[in-house]
Structures are given as structure tokens and as C-alpha cells.
Amino acid sequence: MNKKMHLAGFQIAGPVAHSHAAWRHPESQVQYLSLQYYQTIARILERGKFDFLFFADVLATPRRYGNDLKDPIRRGTQGAVGLDPTMVVASLTGATDKLGLAVTKSATYYTPFDIARAFATLDHLSGGRMAWNVVTSLSQAEGQNFGHDEMLDHDQRYERAEEFLEVAFALWRSWEADALIEDAGSGVFADAARVHAIEHVGEYFKVRGPLNVPRSPQQRPVIIQAGASPRGKDYAARWAEAVFEIEPSADNRRAYYADLKSRVENFGRDPDLVKVFPAMMPFIGQTASEARDKQAMHNELADPVSGLITMSMHTDHDFAQYPIDSPIADISVPGSQGLFATVRSLSSKQDLTLRDVGKLYAQGITVPQLVGTASEVADMLEHSLDSGEADGFMISAAHSPGAFTEFVDQVVPELQRRKRFREDYSGHTLRDHLGLNKASMQPPARRSLRFSPAC
Ligand SMILES: Cc1cc2nc3c(=O)[nH]c(=O)nc-3n(C[C@H](O)[C@H](O)[C@H](O)COP(=O)(O)O)c2cc1C
């Protein structure tokens, strides 16, 4: 039987998600400060039987490009405005019934007790539909909002994040699944013998516990990860159950998929239980030329400088220091090495200048654009799934919420007709939707990264 795909919707709680053109798009109704806007998107995706709605997040207004704060705000680039996705998702738990809800939270600037409590709470309120996208953050500007002048070194951020998740898992385990008694007659609320302090003392954290939230429906949130550097992929291989990827090249997507799955096996985990979601931005028309017109109109609205402002934030490197029509310099960056590696590979293959890359970044952070009729877009997704590139797709909207509606009304029925996507939810929790087994509460042991030196 043909493999069925998983589907997720990409969002940021602000005017810009991936597409910097979306808020200017004539078909967009980006009321990003209103609850109804996010509830509408969530209900559209739930009607489309999507696995989950994903919220990315950054913790500072961009300011790396030209060391300037004003231009990002003037242009409204990614991160200029960003509501706290935890709050937005909390309001979506009541507006939806089955849709999974994923929130990005930094393991570099938050603390394990705070985060473990927030996700256990939301997993209860949502009836077991939560996921946590664990990031190590991108920029010094974020650190400066949390009392740090400098940002921890890239790999050291991951070391801290290893301990962060070890503590969070210990906190989620601190209430055994059947500790709650709630016997009003006898007045026994819980079996205290089944609730445990964790007494963690580590290099980065000291946490006594227990958590003051009982074991949640999924036992813990589904763990998502997005970092694509070698260190990031090892982190995903140890912890992640879903991985978000941005990669415009099909060859690189295949290589990433194979590499990640083998790293997962190196941790003694089942590679089928780690789902890879490359991002895709659909442009759907009644005819292929109508779809191309939609794509052209969208891309026309994307300005290269806005893209370079966001790329400078993601990489924490000031690209304003180079002539805009020069090629991408061969440098290493302190922020997301994975996102920069994608840009480097693209620009060297296609001989692109900074302006060209800025344009692609403003169009959608280099997310591939699928252009065609609903049937042609379904073909492209099927081909990518069957070519060992993906287990599912992170759908990114060129205009919002309309692009999600078009996809749900036109492409989803086509995928269902071809038996490549679910006709209905078969369970209640996000783990059910993703086909994950019961949550393991004991993470695999840390490994000295001897098996993946530099690949
Ligand atoms: C596809 C993708 C999406 C990401 N989304 C976010 C995000 O929403 N917020 C964030 O702080 N970092 C984000 N990151 C950065 C990483 O999650 C990561 O924590 C860090 O920056 C290091 O990334 P690296 O392993 O690619 O070097 C993203 C990275 C990638 C590749």
C-alpha cells in the first residue's frame, strides 16, 4: 500500500511567516493581532485533516542587517512583530478538537521547569495535541533581551539544550501516570508515593521538582526540531519525533532524509518514528498558467532587502557589509548554520548574488514553490514523498488565510482520492495522527558524537 503523507501548516504569530509578501498580498487578511485570525486558520487546517499547525518564533526584533533596528520595523520583516505563540495556541485548544498544535520555544533563553509546565498544561487543555519545536535560537539580539551580552557558541547552545530536555523529561516523568486518585469521599487527592522530586543538579540547571502538573494525555508533548547543522541533526536524531526542514533542492532533501534517518538509527531509535517535514509553498490555479500568474504576482511583492534583513537575523551575520550584487561570501555564521548552508548551496549552484538570495528569502526563506493545478501540485507532493525526501510536508502560505483554504479545498481532496492522505482522523492525539507509539519517557543516552564527525 502506498505510503500516506502527513501535513502541517506553517505560521508565525505576526504579519510575516515565510513569505514577506503575504501581508501586502491583495488576497491576504492578515489580522495578526486578532484571535479570530488564528482560529480561522486552525479551523481551515482541521477541516483539511492536517496533522498540526506549527508556530515558529523568534525572541527579538531583527537588528543585525546594517546594525539597524528601524528598517526591519519600517518594512515589517519576519520577527518585527511576533505574539507569544504559547498564548495564541492556548486559545486554539478551545477552537479545535483534533488538530495538533506545535509551539517553538527556545532551550537557550527559557528554563526547563517553566517550559515543561507550559507544555504539560497545554497538553491537558488540548486533550493531548501538543508539540514543542525545540530551538537553540539564532541571534545575539535575542540574548540581549534575556540579560546576555553575547550568545552562547553554536554547539554549546546544543549542549545546554541536551540538559534542558533531560530535565524537562524528568519533570514530565515526576508524576507517574496513575498518581492522581481524586477520591472526594476519602479526601485522598493523589498517591504521593507516585510523585517524585527530580533533584537535578547539572552544568546548566538546578531543578528540584516535581512538576506541579500531573502526567498529561500524551505523557509529554511531541518533540519537533528544526536545526539542520551536523550538531543540529544529531540533536534531532536523539530527541525529535518530527523534523522541520527548509531545502529547495530535491537532491539535498533526499540526502538530508537519508542522513537524518541513519543518525536516528545510531541512537538505537526506529527511523520510521521520526517524521521529516520539508516546507513547500503552493500556488494553485485552474490552469498551470493561472498558477504561474499567481506566483509572479506574489514574488513581485518580495523585496530583496527585506529578505537580507531576515537572513542576517537567522544567521546573525550582517550581510549589509557586502555590495548587494556580489556573490555570497564563504563565511561561517554564529546563528543557524543549517539555513545558511541551504543558501550557500543554492547560490553556488545557481551563481546567485546577495540581491538574488535576498529576493528568494523574501519570497519565502527559499521554501520551494509548487506551481500548477491542484492535480499537478498533488503530483509534486507524491513524487517528493515517493523519492525518499519526506514523510510529510509543512505547507507555507503565499497569502493568508486564503492559500490554506485553496490547498484544503483543492489539493487535499485530490490526495485523499489517490489514497495518499487521511480521509479522517483515526485518533484524538497528535501522536495518533503522526502514527507514533506511546511516548518514551526515557530519552536515549547521550553519545560522544564520534559517529558523525563532520558530515
Ligand atoms: C527550517 C528551520 C526552521 C527554524 N525555525 C526556527 C524558529 O522558529 N525559531 C528559532 O529560534 N530558530 C529556528 N531555527 C534555528 C534552529 O532551530 C536552531 O536552533 C539554531 O539556530 C541552530 O540551527 P542549526 O542547527 O541549523 O545551525 C530554524 C532552523 C531551521 C533549519
mmCIF file of C-alpha atoms in Angstrom, residues 131-269:
data_model
loop_
_atom_site.group_PDB
_atom_site.id
_atom_site.type_symbol
_atom_site.label_atom_id
_atom_site.label_comp_id
_atom_site.label_asym_id
_atom_site.label_seq_id
_atom_site.Cartn_x
_atom_site.Cartn_y
_atom_site.Cartn_z
ATOM 1 C CA ALA A 131 4.179 19.552 20.224
ATOM 2 C CA TRP A 132 7.262 21.556 21.178
ATOM 3 C CA ASN A 133 9.632 22.782 18.461
ATOM 4 C CA VAL A 134 12.894 22.925 20.402
ATOM 5 C CA VAL A 135 15.205 25.638 19.066
ATOM 6 C CA THR A 136 18.536 26.921 20.372
ATOM 7 C CA SER A 137 17.786 30.408 18.979
ATOM 8 C CA LEU A 138 19.561 32.396 16.343
ATOM 9 C CA SER A 139 20.814 35.833 17.306
ATOM 10 C CA GLN A 140 22.718 37.919 19.855
ATOM 11 C CA ALA A 141 19.743 40.325 19.804
ATOM 12 C CA GLU A 142 17.603 37.606 21.411
ATOM 13 C CA GLY A 143 20.210 37.041 24.134
ATOM 14 C CA GLN A 144 20.240 40.788 24.829
ATOM 15 C CA ASN A 145 16.534 40.544 25.700
ATOM 16 C CA PHE A 146 17.364 37.940 28.356
ATOM 17 C CA GLY A 147 20.310 39.649 30.069
ATOM 18 C CA HIS A 148 23.122 38.220 27.906
ATOM 19 C CA ASP A 149 25.563 40.464 26.029
ATOM 20 C CA GLU A 150 26.900 37.619 23.915
ATOM 21 C CA MET A 151 25.207 34.496 22.525
ATOM 22 C CA LEU A 152 26.441 31.080 23.630
ATOM 23 C CA ASP A 153 28.538 29.404 20.929
ATOM 24 C CA HIS A 154 26.506 27.384 18.389
ATOM 25 C CA ASP A 155 27.375 23.879 19.609
ATOM 26 C CA GLN A 156 27.366 24.957 23.248
ATOM 27 C CA ARG A 157 23.718 26.052 22.744
ATOM 28 C CA TYR A 158 23.013 22.451 21.778
ATOM 29 C CA GLU A 159 24.909 21.106 24.809
ATOM 30 C CA ARG A 160 22.700 23.274 27.020
ATOM 31 C CA ALA A 161 19.650 22.077 25.080
ATOM 32 C CA GLU A 162 20.624 18.422 25.747
ATOM 33 C CA GLU A 163 20.470 19.018 29.505
ATOM 34 C CA PHE A 164 17.350 21.184 29.090
ATOM 35 C CA LEU A 165 15.398 18.295 27.560
ATOM 36 C CA GLU A 166 16.820 15.741 30.011
ATOM 37 C CA VAL A 167 15.406 17.907 32.837
ATOM 38 C CA ALA A 168 12.087 18.515 31.060
ATOM 39 C CA PHE A 169 11.644 14.756 30.511
ATOM 40 C CA ALA A 170 12.446 14.127 34.184
ATOM 41 C CA LEU A 171 9.837 16.725 35.196
ATOM 42 C CA TRP A 172 7.191 15.171 32.897
ATOM 43 C CA ARG A 173 8.018 11.791 34.495
ATOM 44 C CA SER A 174 7.804 13.240 38.028
ATOM 45 C CA TRP A 175 4.092 12.404 38.177
ATOM 46 C CA GLU A 176 3.518 8.717 37.423
ATOM 47 C CA ALA A 177 0.623 8.197 35.015
ATOM 48 C CA ASP A 178 -1.783 6.894 37.689
ATOM 49 C CA ALA A 179 -0.746 9.073 40.632
ATOM 50 C CA LEU A 180 -3.999 11.027 40.693
ATOM 51 C CA ILE A 181 -6.658 9.476 42.955
ATOM 52 C CA GLU A 182 -9.160 12.386 43.498
ATOM 53 C CA ASP A 183 -11.287 10.363 45.948
ATOM 54 C CA ALA A 184 -13.565 13.037 47.393
ATOM 55 C CA GLY A 185 -15.012 10.510 49.850
ATOM 56 C CA SER A 186 -11.713 9.645 51.490
ATOM 57 C CA GLY A 187 -10.185 13.038 50.695
ATOM 58 C CA VAL A 188 -7.200 11.375 49.042
ATOM 59 C CA PHE A 189 -6.265 13.573 46.113
ATOM 60 C CA ALA A 190 -3.187 11.749 44.843
ATOM 61 C CA ASP A 191 -0.822 8.881 45.688
ATOM 62 C CA ALA A 192 2.184 10.856 46.924
ATOM 63 C CA ALA A 193 4.376 7.779 46.551
ATOM 64 C CA ARG A 194 3.878 8.125 42.805
ATOM 65 C CA VAL A 195 5.055 11.732 42.597
ATOM 66 C CA HIS A 196 8.791 12.302 42.704
ATOM 67 C CA ALA A 197 11.190 15.196 43.158
ATOM 68 C CA ILE A 198 13.894 15.097 40.489
ATOM 69 C CA GLU A 199 16.729 16.825 42.448
ATOM 70 C CA HIS A 200 18.586 17.669 39.198
ATOM 71 C CA VAL A 201 21.970 19.359 39.556
ATOM 72 C CA GLY A 202 23.726 19.788 36.229
ATOM 73 C CA GLU A 203 26.139 22.012 34.317
ATOM 74 C CA TYR A 204 23.440 24.490 33.280
ATOM 75 C CA PHE A 205 20.421 23.773 35.508
ATOM 76 C CA LYS A 206 19.495 23.012 39.113
ATOM 77 C CA VAL A 207 15.865 21.873 39.439
ATOM 78 C CA ARG A 208 14.325 20.058 42.424
ATOM 79 C CA GLY A 209 10.806 19.353 41.051
ATOM 80 C CA PRO A 210 8.371 17.606 40.964
ATOM 81 C CA LEU A 211 6.378 19.376 38.279
ATOM 82 C CA ASN A 212 3.078 20.671 39.695
ATOM 83 C CA VAL A 213 1.122 19.412 36.694
ATOM 84 C CA PRO A 214 0.115 15.709 36.584
ATOM 85 C CA ARG A 215 1.129 13.462 33.683
ATOM 86 C CA SER A 216 -0.596 14.771 30.528
ATOM 87 C CA PRO A 217 -2.653 12.787 27.955
ATOM 88 C CA GLN A 218 0.355 12.249 25.633
ATOM 89 C CA GLN A 219 2.637 11.823 28.701
ATOM 90 C CA ARG A 220 4.652 14.707 27.213
ATOM 91 C CA PRO A 221 4.487 16.911 24.095
ATOM 92 C CA VAL A 222 5.669 15.533 20.756
ATOM 93 C CA ILE A 223 9.225 16.827 20.234
ATOM 94 C CA ILE A 224 9.957 18.715 16.996
ATOM 95 C CA GLN A 225 13.344 20.062 15.925
ATOM 96 C CA ALA A 226 14.481 22.250 13.047
ATOM 97 C CA GLY A 227 18.214 22.805 13.258
ATOM 98 C CA ALA A 228 19.986 21.431 10.176
ATOM 99 C CA SER A 229 23.658 21.758 11.095
ATOM 100 C CA PRO A 230 25.540 18.490 11.797
ATOM 101 C CA ARG A 231 25.169 19.193 15.547
ATOM 102 C CA GLY A 232 21.540 20.073 14.997
ATOM 103 C CA LYS A 233 20.868 16.818 13.135
ATOM 104 C CA ASP A 234 22.408 14.796 15.958
ATOM 105 C CA TYR A 235 20.215 16.642 18.401
ATOM 106 C CA ALA A 236 17.188 15.797 16.263
ATOM 107 C CA ALA A 237 18.331 12.177 15.987
ATOM 108 C CA ARG A 238 18.353 11.821 19.785
ATOM 109 C CA TRP A 239 15.145 13.703 20.616
ATOM 110 C CA ALA A 240 12.897 14.582 17.691
ATOM 111 C CA GLU A 241 9.736 12.781 16.546
ATOM 112 C CA ALA A 242 9.165 15.287 13.767
ATOM 113 C CA VAL A 243 11.736 17.422 11.985
ATOM 114 C CA PHE A 244 11.064 20.601 10.055
ATOM 115 C CA GLU A 245 13.301 21.291 7.065
ATOM 116 C CA ILE A 246 13.735 24.102 4.541
ATOM 117 C CA GLU A 247 15.588 22.820 1.469
ATOM 118 C CA PRO A 248 14.907 23.974 -2.131
ATOM 119 C CA SER A 249 16.949 21.209 -3.785
ATOM 120 C CA ALA A 250 15.346 17.743 -4.199
ATOM 121 C CA ASP A 251 18.799 16.101 -4.171
ATOM 122 C CA ASN A 252 19.662 17.814 -0.891
ATOM 123 C CA ARG A 253 16.282 16.850 0.566
ATOM 124 C CA ARG A 254 16.990 13.187 -0.259
ATOM 125 C CA ALA A 255 20.488 13.433 1.256
ATOM 126 C CA TYR A 256 19.138 15.131 4.390
ATOM 127 C CA TYR A 257 16.416 12.492 4.793
ATOM 128 C CA ALA A 258 18.849 9.568 4.485
ATOM 129 C CA ASP A 259 21.420 11.248 6.755
ATOM 130 C CA LEU A 260 18.907 12.047 9.476
ATOM 131 C CA LYS A 261 17.339 8.568 9.446
ATOM 132 C CA SER A 262 20.762 6.924 9.790
ATOM 133 C CA ARG A 263 21.662 9.222 12.696
ATOM 134 C CA VAL A 264 18.367 8.205 14.341
ATOM 135 C CA GLU A 265 19.352 4.534 13.987
ATOM 136 C CA ASN A 266 22.716 5.377 15.560
ATOM 137 C CA PHE A 267 20.766 6.371 18.660
ATOM 138 C CA GLY A 268 19.017 2.993 18.615
ATOM 139 C CA ARG A 269 15.715 4.589 17.610
#
